[in-house]
PDB file of C-alpha atoms in Angstrom:
ATOM      1  CA  MET A1176      75.515 -63.372  10.757  1.00 46.00           C
ATOM      2  CA  ASP A1177      74.371 -66.523   9.288  1.00 49.00           C
ATOM      3  CA  GLY A1178      75.340 -67.437   5.815  1.00 47.00           C
ATOM      4  CA  GLY A1179      71.812 -67.157   4.762  1.00 44.00           C
ATOM      5  CA  GLU A1180      70.902 -65.441   1.458  1.00 43.00           C
ATOM      6  CA  PHE A1181      70.330 -61.868   1.900  1.00 40.00           C
ATOM      7  CA  SER A1182      67.162 -60.890   0.118  1.00 42.00           C
ATOM      8  CA  PRO A1183      65.836 -57.129  -0.131  1.00 44.00           C
ATOM      9  CA  GLU A1184      62.435 -56.075   1.216  1.00 45.00           C
ATOM     10  CA  SER A1185      59.649 -56.209  -1.867  1.00 44.00           C
ATOM     11  CA  SER A1186      58.736 -52.452  -2.765  1.00 43.00           C
ATOM     12  CA  ARG A1187      55.085 -53.523  -2.521  1.00 43.00           C
ATOM     13  CA  ASP A1188      55.733 -54.257   1.581  1.00 44.00           C
ATOM     14  CA  ARG A1189      58.083 -51.429   2.098  1.00 48.00           C
ATOM     15  CA  PRO A1190      56.613 -48.849   4.459  1.00 49.00           C
ATOM     16  CA  SER A1191      56.210 -45.287   3.110  1.00 47.00           C
ATOM     17  CA  CYS A1192      58.036 -42.466   4.418  1.00 49.00           C
ATOM     18  CA  CYS A1193      55.027 -41.876   7.141  1.00 52.00           C
ATOM     19  CA  GLY A1194      55.047 -45.734   8.038  1.00 56.00           C
ATOM     20  CA  LEU A1195      51.962 -46.304   6.503  1.00 57.00           C
ATOM     21  CA  SER A1196      51.621 -48.984   3.587  1.00 66.00           C
ATOM     22  CA  ARG A1197      50.405 -47.978   0.062  1.00 67.00           C
ATOM     23  CA  LYS A1198      47.051 -49.775   0.611  1.00 63.00           C
ATOM     24  CA  ILE A1199      46.080 -47.355   3.586  1.00 66.00           C
ATOM     25  CA  LEU A1200      47.462 -44.430   1.399  1.00 59.00           C
ATOM     26  CA  VAL A1201      44.840 -45.540  -1.161  1.00 59.00           C
ATOM     27  CA  CYS A1202      42.222 -45.815   1.241  1.00 63.00           C
ATOM     28  CA  LEU A1203      42.903 -42.415   2.895  1.00 64.00           C
ATOM     29  CA  GLY A1204      43.169 -40.765  -0.849  1.00 63.00           C
ATOM     30  CA  VAL A1205      39.861 -42.177  -1.487  1.00 60.00           C
ATOM     31  CA  GLY A1206      38.129 -41.002   1.557  1.00 62.00           C
ATOM     32  CA  VAL A1207      39.795 -37.450   1.063  1.00 60.00           C
ATOM     33  CA  LEU A1208      38.245 -37.491  -2.315  1.00 63.00           C
ATOM     34  CA  ALA A1209      34.940 -38.482  -1.290  1.00 62.00           C
ATOM     35  CA  LEU A1210      34.981 -35.712   1.177  1.00 68.00           C
ATOM     36  CA  ILE A1211      35.995 -33.058  -1.409  1.00 67.00           C
ATOM     37  CA  LEU A1212      33.082 -34.089  -3.680  1.00 62.00           C
ATOM     38  CA  SER A1213      30.593 -34.368  -0.875  1.00 67.00           C
ATOM     39  CA  GLY A1214      31.760 -30.606   0.049  1.00 62.00           C
ATOM     40  CA  LEU A1215      31.376 -29.396  -3.596  1.00 64.00           C
ATOM     41  CA  GLY A1216      28.032 -31.005  -3.771  1.00 59.00           C
ATOM     42  CA  LEU A1217      26.835 -29.395  -0.907  1.00 59.00           C
ATOM     43  CA  ALA A1218      28.086 -26.130  -2.046  1.00 53.00           C
ATOM     44  CA  LEU A1219      26.654 -26.613  -5.619  1.00 53.00           C
ATOM     45  CA  PHE A1220      23.173 -27.140  -3.479  1.00 49.00           C
ATOM     46  CA  ALA A1221      23.773 -24.307  -1.374  1.00 47.00           C
ATOM     47  CA  VAL A1222      24.301 -22.176  -4.658  1.00 41.00           C
ATOM     48  CA  HIS A1223      21.138 -23.762  -6.362  1.00 45.00           C
ATOM     49  CA  ARG A1224      19.156 -22.767  -2.898  1.00 48.00           C
ATOM     50  CA  TRP A1225      20.479 -19.320  -2.470  1.00 44.00           C
ATOM     51  CA  ARG A1226      19.685 -18.362  -6.334  1.00 42.00           C
ATOM     52  CA  LEU A1227      16.039 -20.114  -6.015  1.00 42.00           C
ATOM     53  CA  PHE A1228      15.115 -18.254  -2.785  1.00 47.00           C
ATOM     54  CA  SER A1229      17.139 -14.830  -3.749  1.00 51.00           C
ATOM     55  CA  LYS A1230      14.632 -14.438  -6.596  1.00 61.00           C
ATOM     56  CA  PRO A1231      12.074 -11.957  -5.971  1.00 65.00           C
ATOM     57  CA  LEU A1232       8.594 -13.349  -5.190  1.00 77.00           C
ATOM     58  CA  GLN A1233       6.441 -13.433  -8.295  1.00 77.00           C
ATOM     59  CA  TRP A1234       2.623 -12.004  -8.066  1.00 77.00           C
ATOM     60  CA  ASN A1235       0.285 -11.293 -10.718  1.00 77.00           C
ATOM     61  CA  ALA A1236      -0.813  -7.677  -9.688  1.00 72.00           C
ATOM     62  CA  THR A1237       1.186  -4.408 -10.745  1.00 84.00           C
ATOM     63  CA  ARG A1238       4.901  -3.888  -9.837  1.00 89.00           C
ATOM     64  CA  THR A1239       6.329  -1.442  -7.782  1.00 95.00           C
ATOM     65  CA  THR A1240       5.949   1.951  -9.808  1.00 97.00           C
ATOM     66  CA  PRO A1241       8.989   2.730 -11.781  1.00 97.00           C
ATOM     67  CA  HIS A1242      11.154   5.740 -10.247  1.00 97.00           C
ATOM     68  CA  PHE A1243       9.176   5.238  -7.230  1.00 98.00           C
ATOM     69  CA  SER A1244      11.631   7.137  -5.003  1.00 97.00           C
ATOM     70  CA  GLU A1245      11.933   9.800  -7.345  1.00 98.00           C
ATOM     71  CA  ILE A1246       8.192  10.229  -7.620  1.00 98.00           C
ATOM     72  CA  PHE A1247       7.744  10.054  -3.776  1.00 98.00           C
ATOM     73  CA  LEU A1248      10.196  12.721  -3.143  1.00 98.00           C
ATOM     74  CA  GLY A1249       9.224  14.916  -5.820  1.00 98.00           C
ATOM     75  CA  ARG A1250       5.570  14.835  -4.630  1.00 98.00           C
ATOM     76  CA  CYS A1251       6.998  15.404  -1.116  1.00 98.00           C
ATOM     77  CA  TYR A1252       8.933  18.499  -2.065  1.00 98.00           C
ATOM     78  CA  LEU A1253       6.031  20.034  -4.111  1.00 98.00           C
ATOM     79  CA  TYR A1254       3.554  19.531  -1.207  1.00 98.00           C
ATOM     80  CA  THR A1255       5.770  20.858   1.550  1.00 98.00           C
ATOM     81  CA  GLN A1256       7.268  23.783  -0.524  1.00 98.00           C
ATOM     82  CA  VAL A1257       4.466  24.853  -2.926  1.00 98.00           C
ATOM     83  CA  LEU A1258       1.243  23.430  -2.095  1.00 97.00           C
ATOM     84  CA  HIS A1259       1.166  23.695   1.492  1.00 97.00           C
ATOM     85  CA  PRO A1260       4.146  25.736   2.650  1.00 97.00           C
ATOM     86  CA  GLU A1261       3.191  25.604   6.311  1.00 97.00           C
ATOM     87  CA  LEU A1262       4.688  21.933   5.898  1.00 97.00           C
ATOM     88  CA  GLY A1263       7.861  23.619   4.701  1.00 95.00           C
ATOM     89  CA  SER A1264      10.404  22.216   7.437  1.00 96.00           C
ATOM     90  CA  THR A1265       9.274  18.608   6.381  1.00 97.00           C
ATOM     91  CA  ASP A1266      12.291  16.096   6.211  1.00 98.00           C
ATOM     92  CA  CYS A1267      11.303  14.582   2.940  1.00 98.00           C
ATOM     93  CA  VAL A1268      14.002  11.809   2.974  1.00 98.00           C
ATOM     94  CA  ARG A1269      13.260  10.782   6.465  1.00 98.00           C
ATOM     95  CA  ILE A1270       9.534  10.412   5.308  1.00 98.00           C
ATOM     96  CA  MET A1271      10.512   8.590   2.622  1.00 98.00           C
ATOM     97  CA  ASN A1272      13.039   6.225   4.338  1.00 98.00           C
ATOM     98  CA  THR A1273      10.335   5.638   7.166  1.00 98.00           C
ATOM     99  CA  PHE A1274       7.620   4.653   4.590  1.00 98.00           C
ATOM    100  CA  LYS A1275      10.059   2.238   2.711  1.00 98.00           C
ATOM    101  CA  SER A1276      11.015   0.692   6.439  1.00 98.00           C
ATOM    102  CA  ALA A1277       7.050  -0.489   6.728  1.00 98.00           C
ATOM    103  CA  PHE A1278       7.620  -3.038   4.080  1.00 98.00           C
ATOM    104  CA  ILE A1279      11.208  -3.387   2.749  1.00 97.00           C
ATOM    105  CA  SER A1280      12.994  -6.935   3.472  1.00 96.00           C
ATOM    106  CA  LYS A1281       9.491  -8.168   4.677  1.00 96.00           C
ATOM    107  CA  HIS A1282       7.020 -10.774   3.240  1.00 95.00           C
ATOM    108  CA  PRO A1283       4.479  -8.690   1.417  1.00 95.00           C
ATOM    109  CA  CYS A1284       1.660 -10.430   2.606  1.00 96.00           C
ATOM    110  CA  ASN A1285       2.605 -10.083   6.167  1.00 96.00           C
ATOM    111  CA  ILE A1286       2.478  -6.496   6.579  1.00 98.00           C
ATOM    112  CA  THR A1287       0.653  -4.968   9.969  1.00 98.00           C
ATOM    113  CA  GLU A1288      -0.787  -1.689  10.611  1.00 98.00           C
ATOM    114  CA  GLU A1289       1.972  -1.178  13.311  1.00 98.00           C
ATOM    115  CA  ASP A1290       4.310  -1.306  10.541  1.00 98.00           C
ATOM    116  CA  TYR A1291       3.214   1.971   9.276  1.00 98.00           C
ATOM    117  CA  GLN A1292       3.124   3.726  12.882  1.00 98.00           C
ATOM    118  CA  PRO A1293       6.451   5.545  12.832  1.00 98.00           C
ATOM    119  CA  LEU A1294       5.310   7.338   9.433  1.00 98.00           C
ATOM    120  CA  ILE A1295       1.873   8.242  11.139  1.00 98.00           C
ATOM    121  CA  GLU A1296       3.978   9.723  14.072  1.00 97.00           C
ATOM    122  CA  LEU A1297       5.817  11.946  11.377  1.00 98.00           C
ATOM    123  CA  ASP A1298       2.685  13.568   9.929  1.00 97.00           C
ATOM    124  CA  THR A1299       2.350  16.789  11.546  1.00 95.00           C
ATOM    125  CA  GLN A1300      -0.711  17.974   9.293  1.00 97.00           C
ATOM    126  CA  THR A1301      -3.872  19.368  10.981  1.00 97.00           C
ATOM    127  CA  LEU A1302      -6.774  19.844   8.373  1.00 97.00           C
ATOM    128  CA  PRO A1303      -9.554  22.387   9.196  1.00 98.00           C
ATOM    129  CA  CYS A1304     -13.108  21.293  10.253  1.00 98.00           C
ATOM    130  CA  ASP A1305     -15.968  21.306   7.579  1.00 98.00           C
ATOM    131  CA  LYS A1306     -13.430  20.478   5.126  1.00 98.00           C
ATOM    132  CA  PHE A1307     -13.191  16.888   4.782  1.00 98.00           C
ATOM    133  CA  VAL A1308     -14.717  14.796   1.791  1.00 98.00           C
ATOM    134  CA  PHE A1309     -15.194  11.294   2.035  1.00 98.00           C
ATOM    135  CA  TRP A1310     -16.062   9.223  -1.048  1.00 98.00           C
ATOM    136  CA  SER A1311     -17.170   5.865  -2.497  1.00 97.00           C
ATOM    137  CA  LYS A1312     -17.116   4.751  -6.012  1.00 96.00           C
ATOM    138  CA  SER A1313     -16.815   8.387  -7.216  1.00 97.00           C
ATOM    139  CA  GLY A1314     -13.280   9.178  -6.519  1.00 97.00           C
ATOM    140  CA  ASP A1315     -12.621  10.928 -10.035  1.00 97.00           C
ATOM    141  CA  LEU A1316     -15.638  13.177  -9.386  1.00 98.00           C
ATOM    142  CA  ALA A1317     -14.551  13.995  -5.842  1.00 98.00           C
ATOM    143  CA  HIS A1318     -10.912  14.835  -6.898  1.00 98.00           C
ATOM    144  CA  GLN A1319     -12.326  17.226  -9.449  1.00 97.00           C
ATOM    145  CA  TYR A1320     -14.208  19.096  -6.963  1.00 98.00           C
ATOM    146  CA  THR A1321     -11.298  19.358  -4.533  1.00 98.00           C
ATOM    147  CA  ARG A1322      -9.055  20.387  -7.156  1.00 97.00           C
ATOM    148  CA  ILE A1323     -11.628  23.392  -7.822  1.00 97.00           C
ATOM    149  CA  GLN A1324     -12.238  23.853  -4.180  1.00 96.00           C
ATOM    150  CA  GLN A1325      -8.752  23.745  -2.695  1.00 95.00           C
ATOM    151  CA  GLU A1326      -9.413  24.300   0.752  1.00 97.00           C
ATOM    152  CA  MET A1327     -11.439  21.024   0.858  1.00 98.00           C
ATOM    153  CA  PHE A1328      -9.600  17.525   1.442  1.00 98.00           C
ATOM    154  CA  THR A1329     -10.153  14.201   0.179  1.00 98.00           C
ATOM    155  CA  LEU A1330      -7.811  11.647   1.723  1.00 98.00           C
ATOM    156  CA  GLU A1331      -5.822  11.659  -1.350  1.00 98.00           C
ATOM    157  CA  ASP A1332      -5.375  15.655  -0.795  1.00 98.00           C
ATOM    158  CA  THR A1333      -3.808  14.854   2.444  1.00 98.00           C
ATOM    159  CA  PHE A1334       0.118  14.868   2.953  1.00 98.00           C
ATOM    160  CA  LEU A1335       0.541  11.047   3.035  1.00 98.00           C
ATOM    161  CA  GLY A1336      -2.054  10.425   0.820  1.00 98.00           C
ATOM    162  CA  TYR A1337      -1.078  12.830  -1.830  1.00 98.00           C
ATOM    163  CA  LEU A1338       2.477  11.053  -1.930  1.00 98.00           C
ATOM    164  CA  ALA A1339       1.311   7.437  -2.419  1.00 98.00           C
ATOM    165  CA  ASN A1340      -1.836   8.121  -4.613  1.00 98.00           C
ATOM    166  CA  GLU A1341      -1.731   5.807  -7.515  1.00 97.00           C
ATOM    167  CA  LEU A1342       1.491   4.410  -6.801  1.00 97.00           C
ATOM    168  CA  SER A1343       2.490   0.549  -6.302  1.00 96.00           C
ATOM    169  CA  TRP A1344       4.932  -0.605  -4.022  1.00 97.00           C
ATOM    170  CA  CYS A1345       5.921  -3.692  -2.060  1.00 96.00           C
ATOM    171  CA  GLY A1346       9.278  -5.296  -0.818  1.00 95.00           C
ATOM    172  CA  ASP A1347      10.676  -8.926  -0.770  1.00 93.00           C
ATOM    173  CA  PRO A1348      12.172 -10.855   2.225  1.00 93.00           C
ATOM    174  CA  ASN A1349      15.053 -11.806   0.483  1.00 90.00           C
ATOM    175  CA  THR A1350      16.359  -8.267  -0.287  1.00 91.00           C
ATOM    176  CA  HIS A1351      16.540  -4.772   0.947  1.00 92.00           C
ATOM    177  CA  LYS A1352      15.141  -3.361  -2.109  1.00 93.00           C
ATOM    178  CA  MET A1353      11.523  -3.064  -3.538  1.00 95.00           C
ATOM    179  CA  ASN A1354      10.198  -5.626  -5.541  1.00 93.00           C
ATOM    180  CA  GLU A1355      10.332  -4.112  -9.015  1.00 90.00           C
ATOM    181  CA  HIS A1356       8.761  -7.134 -10.720  1.00 91.00           C
ATOM    182  CA  SER A1357       5.320  -7.906  -9.441  1.00 92.00           C
ATOM    183  CA  CYS A1358       3.373  -7.089  -6.030  1.00 94.00           C
ATOM    184  CA  PRO A1359       0.201  -8.659  -4.453  1.00 94.00           C
ATOM    185  CA  ASN A1360      -3.056  -7.015  -4.484  1.00 90.00           C
ATOM    186  CA  TRP A1361      -5.834  -7.582  -2.004  1.00 87.00           C
ATOM    187  CA  ARG A1362      -7.079 -10.954  -3.996  1.00 88.00           C
ATOM    188  CA  ASP A1363      -3.437 -12.347  -3.303  1.00 90.00           C
ATOM    189  CA  CYS A1364      -3.490 -11.313   0.140  1.00 94.00           C
ATOM    190  CA  PRO A1365      -5.280  -8.685   2.178  1.00 94.00           C
ATOM    191  CA  ASN A1366      -2.531  -7.649   4.420  1.00 97.00           C
ATOM    192  CA  ASN A1367      -0.257  -6.297   1.350  1.00 97.00           C
ATOM    193  CA  PRO A1368       1.725  -3.306   1.662  1.00 97.00           C
ATOM    194  CA  LYS A1369      -0.643  -1.090  -0.248  1.00 97.00           C
ATOM    195  CA  SER A1370      -4.057  -2.202   1.113  1.00 97.00           C
ATOM    196  CA  VAL A1371      -2.786  -1.952   4.714  1.00 98.00           C
ATOM    197  CA  PHE A1372      -1.402   1.653   4.281  1.00 98.00           C
ATOM    198  CA  TRP A1373      -4.739   2.740   2.699  1.00 98.00           C
ATOM    199  CA  LYS A1374      -6.707   0.993   5.514  1.00 98.00           C
ATOM    200  CA  VAL A1375      -4.610   2.701   8.143  1.00 98.00           C
ATOM    201  CA  MET A1376      -4.770   6.348   6.414  1.00 98.00           C
ATOM    202  CA  SER A1377      -8.470   5.893   5.861  1.00 98.00           C
ATOM    203  CA  ARG A1378      -8.850   5.291   9.819  1.00 98.00           C
ATOM    204  CA  LYS A1379      -6.662   8.359  10.617  1.00 98.00           C
ATOM    205  CA  PHE A1380      -8.840  10.593   8.139  1.00 98.00           C
ATOM    206  CA  ALA A1381     -11.969   9.419   9.648  1.00 98.00           C
ATOM    207  CA  GLU A1382     -10.675   9.992  13.263  1.00 98.00           C
ATOM    208  CA  ALA A1383      -9.389  13.240  12.470  1.00 98.00           C
ATOM    209  CA  ALA A1384     -12.862  14.433  10.692  1.00 98.00           C
ATOM    210  CA  CYS A1385     -14.900  17.293  12.443  1.00 98.00           C
ATOM    211  CA  GLY A1386     -17.503  19.917  11.756  1.00 98.00           C
ATOM    212  CA  VAL A1387     -19.844  19.272   8.955  1.00 98.00           C
ATOM    213  CA  VAL A1388     -18.492  16.086   7.026  1.00 98.00           C
ATOM    214  CA  GLN A1389     -19.043  15.290   3.412  1.00 98.00           C
ATOM    215  CA  VAL A1390     -19.511  11.911   1.507  1.00 98.00           C
ATOM    216  CA  MET A1391     -19.922  11.892  -2.233  1.00 98.00           C
ATOM    217  CA  LEU A1392     -21.641   8.640  -3.349  1.00 97.00           C
ATOM    218  CA  ASN A1393     -22.416   7.223  -6.735  1.00 96.00           C
ATOM    219  CA  GLY A1394     -26.086   7.628  -7.453  1.00 95.00           C
ATOM    220  CA  SER A1395     -25.753   5.720 -10.757  1.00 93.00           C
ATOM    221  CA  ILE A1396     -25.334   2.258  -9.219  1.00 93.00           C
ATOM    222  CA  ILE A1397     -27.814   0.185  -7.315  1.00 92.00           C
ATOM    223  CA  SER A1398     -26.144   0.648  -3.961  1.00 94.00           C
ATOM    224  CA  PRO A1399     -24.938   4.200  -3.558  1.00 95.00           C
ATOM    225  CA  PHE A1400     -23.564   3.065   0.111  1.00 97.00           C
ATOM    226  CA  ASP A1401     -21.865  -0.379   0.861  1.00 97.00           C
ATOM    227  CA  LYS A1402     -21.445  -1.271   4.232  1.00 96.00           C
ATOM    228  CA  SER A1403     -18.375  -3.459   2.807  1.00 96.00           C
ATOM    229  CA  SER A1404     -16.605  -0.651   0.997  1.00 97.00           C
ATOM    230  CA  THR A1405     -13.607   1.403   2.664  1.00 97.00           C
ATOM    231  CA  PHE A1406     -16.137   4.179   3.571  1.00 98.00           C
ATOM    232  CA  GLY A1407     -18.819   1.978   4.950  1.00 98.00           C
ATOM    233  CA  GLY A1408     -16.183  -0.628   6.652  1.00 97.00           C
ATOM    234  CA  VAL A1409     -13.450   1.441   7.779  1.00 98.00           C
ATOM    235  CA  GLU A1410     -14.101   5.213   7.891  1.00 98.00           C
ATOM    236  CA  MET A1411     -17.581   5.652   8.930  1.00 98.00           C
ATOM    237  CA  PRO A1412     -17.356   3.399  12.008  1.00 97.00           C
ATOM    238  CA  HIS A1413     -14.530   5.685  13.231  1.00 98.00           C
ATOM    239  CA  PHE A1414     -16.522   9.020  12.997  1.00 98.00           C
ATOM    240  CA  ASN A1415     -16.194  10.784  16.332  1.00 98.00           C
ATOM    241  CA  PRO A1416     -19.707  12.018  17.366  1.00 98.00           C
ATOM    242  CA  LYS A1417     -17.992  14.587  19.824  1.00 97.00           C
ATOM    243  CA  LYS A1418     -16.336  15.820  16.671  1.00 98.00           C
ATOM    244  CA  VAL A1419     -18.707  15.323  13.705  1.00 98.00           C
ATOM    245  CA  ARG A1420     -21.484  17.832  13.897  1.00 98.00           C
ATOM    246  CA  LYS A1421     -23.079  16.725  10.803  1.00 98.00           C
ATOM    247  CA  LEU A1422     -22.709  14.091   7.900  1.00 98.00           C
ATOM    248  CA  GLN A1423     -23.783  15.078   4.535  1.00 98.00           C
ATOM    249  CA  ALA A1424     -24.113  12.909   1.570  1.00 98.00           C
ATOM    250  CA  TRP A1425     -23.960  14.220  -1.972  1.00 98.00           C
ATOM    251  CA  VAL A1426     -25.620  11.632  -4.256  1.00 97.00           C
ATOM    252  CA  MET A1427     -24.396  12.117  -7.791  1.00 96.00           C
ATOM    253  CA  HIS A1428     -25.450  10.857 -11.229  1.00 94.00           C
ATOM    254  CA  LYS A1429     -23.767  10.205 -14.400  1.00 92.00           C
ATOM    255  CA  ILE A1430     -24.733  13.092 -16.921  1.00 90.00           C
ATOM    256  CA  GLY A1431     -27.254  11.326 -19.141  1.00 82.00           C
ATOM    257  CA  GLY A1432     -27.862   8.453 -16.888  1.00 78.00           C
ATOM    258  CA  LEU A1433     -31.284   7.661 -15.133  1.00 72.00           C
ATOM    259  CA  SER A1434     -32.316  10.169 -12.969  1.00 68.00           C
ATOM    260  CA  SER A1435     -33.792   9.009  -9.592  1.00 72.00           C
ATOM    261  CA  ASP A1436     -34.121  10.276  -6.041  1.00 77.00           C
ATOM    262  CA  SER A1437     -31.426   8.265  -4.541  1.00 89.00           C
ATOM    263  CA  CYS A1438     -31.639   9.696  -1.443  1.00 95.00           C
ATOM    264  CA  SER A1439     -34.632   7.376  -0.887  1.00 93.00           C
ATOM    265  CA  ASN A1440     -32.429   4.216  -1.775  1.00 93.00           C
ATOM    266  CA  PRO A1441     -32.747   1.608   0.643  1.00 95.00           C
ATOM    267  CA  SER A1442     -28.740   1.873   1.134  1.00 96.00           C
ATOM    268  CA  ILE A1443     -28.911   5.651   1.943  1.00 97.00           C
ATOM    269  CA  ASN A1444     -31.571   4.739   4.615  1.00 97.00           C
ATOM    270  CA  GLU A1445     -29.129   2.236   5.951  1.00 97.00           C
ATOM    271  CA  LEU A1446     -26.258   4.874   6.057  1.00 98.00           C
ATOM    272  CA  LYS A1447     -28.642   7.204   7.909  1.00 97.00           C
ATOM    273  CA  LYS A1448     -29.560   4.449  10.357  1.00 98.00           C
ATOM    274  CA  ILE A1449     -25.738   3.998  11.051  1.00 98.00           C
ATOM    275  CA  ALA A1450     -25.531   7.800  11.540  1.00 98.00           C
ATOM    276  CA  ASP A1451     -28.475   7.722  13.940  1.00 98.00           C
ATOM    277  CA  GLN A1452     -26.747   5.003  15.898  1.00 97.00           C
ATOM    278  CA  LYS A1453     -23.897   7.295  16.359  1.00 97.00           C
ATOM    279  CA  GLN A1454     -25.680  10.089  17.260  1.00 98.00           C
ATOM    280  CA  ILE A1455     -24.592  12.097  14.021  1.00 98.00           C
ATOM    281  CA  PRO A1456     -27.017  14.257  12.177  1.00 98.00           C
ATOM    282  CA  PHE A1457     -27.571  13.077   8.564  1.00 98.00           C
ATOM    283  CA  VAL A1458     -28.709  14.793   5.482  1.00 98.00           C
ATOM    284  CA  CYS A1459     -28.645  13.723   1.825  1.00 98.00           C
ATOM    285  CA  HIS A1460     -28.580  15.930  -1.511  1.00 96.00           C
ATOM    286  CA  ASN A1461     -29.327  14.473  -5.070  1.00 95.00           C
ATOM    287  CA  ASP A1462     -26.851  16.055  -7.249  1.00 94.00           C
ATOM    288  CA  TYR A1463     -25.599  18.492  -5.280  1.00 96.00           C
ATOM    289  CA  ARG A1464     -25.503  21.857  -7.549  1.00 94.00           C
ATOM    290  CA  PRO A1465     -21.714  22.941  -7.468  1.00 95.00           C
ATOM    291  CA  ILE A1466     -20.664  19.318  -8.367  1.00 97.00           C
ATOM    292  CA  LYS A1467     -23.180  19.021 -10.857  1.00 95.00           C
ATOM    293  CA  LEU A1468     -21.753  22.235 -12.461  1.00 95.00           C
ATOM    294  CA  ILE A1469     -18.405  20.351 -12.831  1.00 96.00           C
ATOM    295  CA  GLN A1470     -20.038  17.427 -14.366  1.00 95.00           C
ATOM    296  CA  CYS A1471     -21.716  19.712 -16.837  1.00 94.00           C
ATOM    297  CA  VAL A1472     -18.503  21.180 -17.951  1.00 93.00           C
ATOM    298  CA  LYS A1473     -18.183  18.346 -20.179  1.00 89.00           C
ATOM    299  CA  ASP A1474     -21.537  18.195 -21.449  1.00 89.00           C
ATOM    300  CA  PRO A1475     -22.893  21.729 -20.989  1.00 91.00           C
ATOM    301  CA  GLU A1476     -25.916  21.042 -23.848  1.00 90.00           C
ATOM    302  CA  HIS A1477     -27.489  18.234 -21.701  1.00 89.00           C
ATOM    303  CA  PRO A1478     -30.876  19.082 -20.701  1.00 88.00           C
ATOM    304  CA  SER A1479     -30.201  18.608 -17.298  1.00 85.00           C
ATOM    305  CA  CYS A1480     -27.349  21.133 -17.499  1.00 88.00           C
ATOM    306  CA  ARG A1481     -29.647  24.089 -18.627  1.00 81.00           C
TER     307      ARG A1481
END
C-alpha cells in the first residue's frame, strides 16, 4: 500500500444499490412519470369518448311511449284473453321480446323488414274473407265503423296492429334499452323502427285479403286516392287477384262539407284502372249509408242526416 492519501468517493459519483448513477435514475423516473401521465390522459380520453357515444341518439320526433312494455303486454293479454280468446294460448312475453329484438341495440335508421320477420312468424291469427277494411286519410272513421261492426277488421284491429297502434318506439346502438328520449320519424329516415313495422304489416294485411275487400277513402279532399299513400303504394299492389273477388270503395264526405260525386273523381278512376289491370272487379259508393249513420250521430239534425 503506497503512502498516498486515501480520499473516499464523492457521494455524487457513488453507484446506487442497483449499480445505477443518480442521473440515470432521474431519467428513468421522468420516463415512468411521463408514461403514467400519458396513460392517464388516454384513460380520460377514453372515458370522454365513452360518455359521448353512450348518450342516446337525439331526434326531433316523439320518444318511446312511456310505460311501453306495460302497455304492450296489457294489450296482448286483453286481445288474446278477452277480445279474441281463440288466441288464448299466445305467449305475450315472447311476443313482446321478439318485437323488441327487431330494433333494440340497433341504429334506428337502419332497420330492415327482415328484422321483424321472427315476429311475423309468431302471428297465427287468420282473418275471415269479406271482412277486410282498408283506409286512406280516413282512419278515425274507419275505426269507428269497425268498433261497431266488430266482425270487420282494419289493420289496427288485427293482433299485431292492435298491440302497436298509436305507440312510438326505437332503440339505440349504444344500449340494450329502448330510447326513452327521442325517436326518428320518416322525415329523419324512412327505415326507422315504426315506419318499417307498419310497412311490413300493411303488406301482410294486403296479402291476406280475400273475398270482397273494402277501402274507405276521404271524399272531402282533392284526391281521395293517392298512389303514394300506404294504401296506394303498399297495400293495393299486394292484393292477390286469385283471392280478392271484388274491391269496394266507400268514398265518405264530412258532414256539412261540400257534396260531390267523388266516385267520378280522376283519382278514383285511376284506382279503378289499377284494379282492372289486376283483374279485380271494382265498385264505388259515395257516402256508404251504414258509415254515414255513424257520422250523423254527432250531428243528427244536419239536413244530410234526415
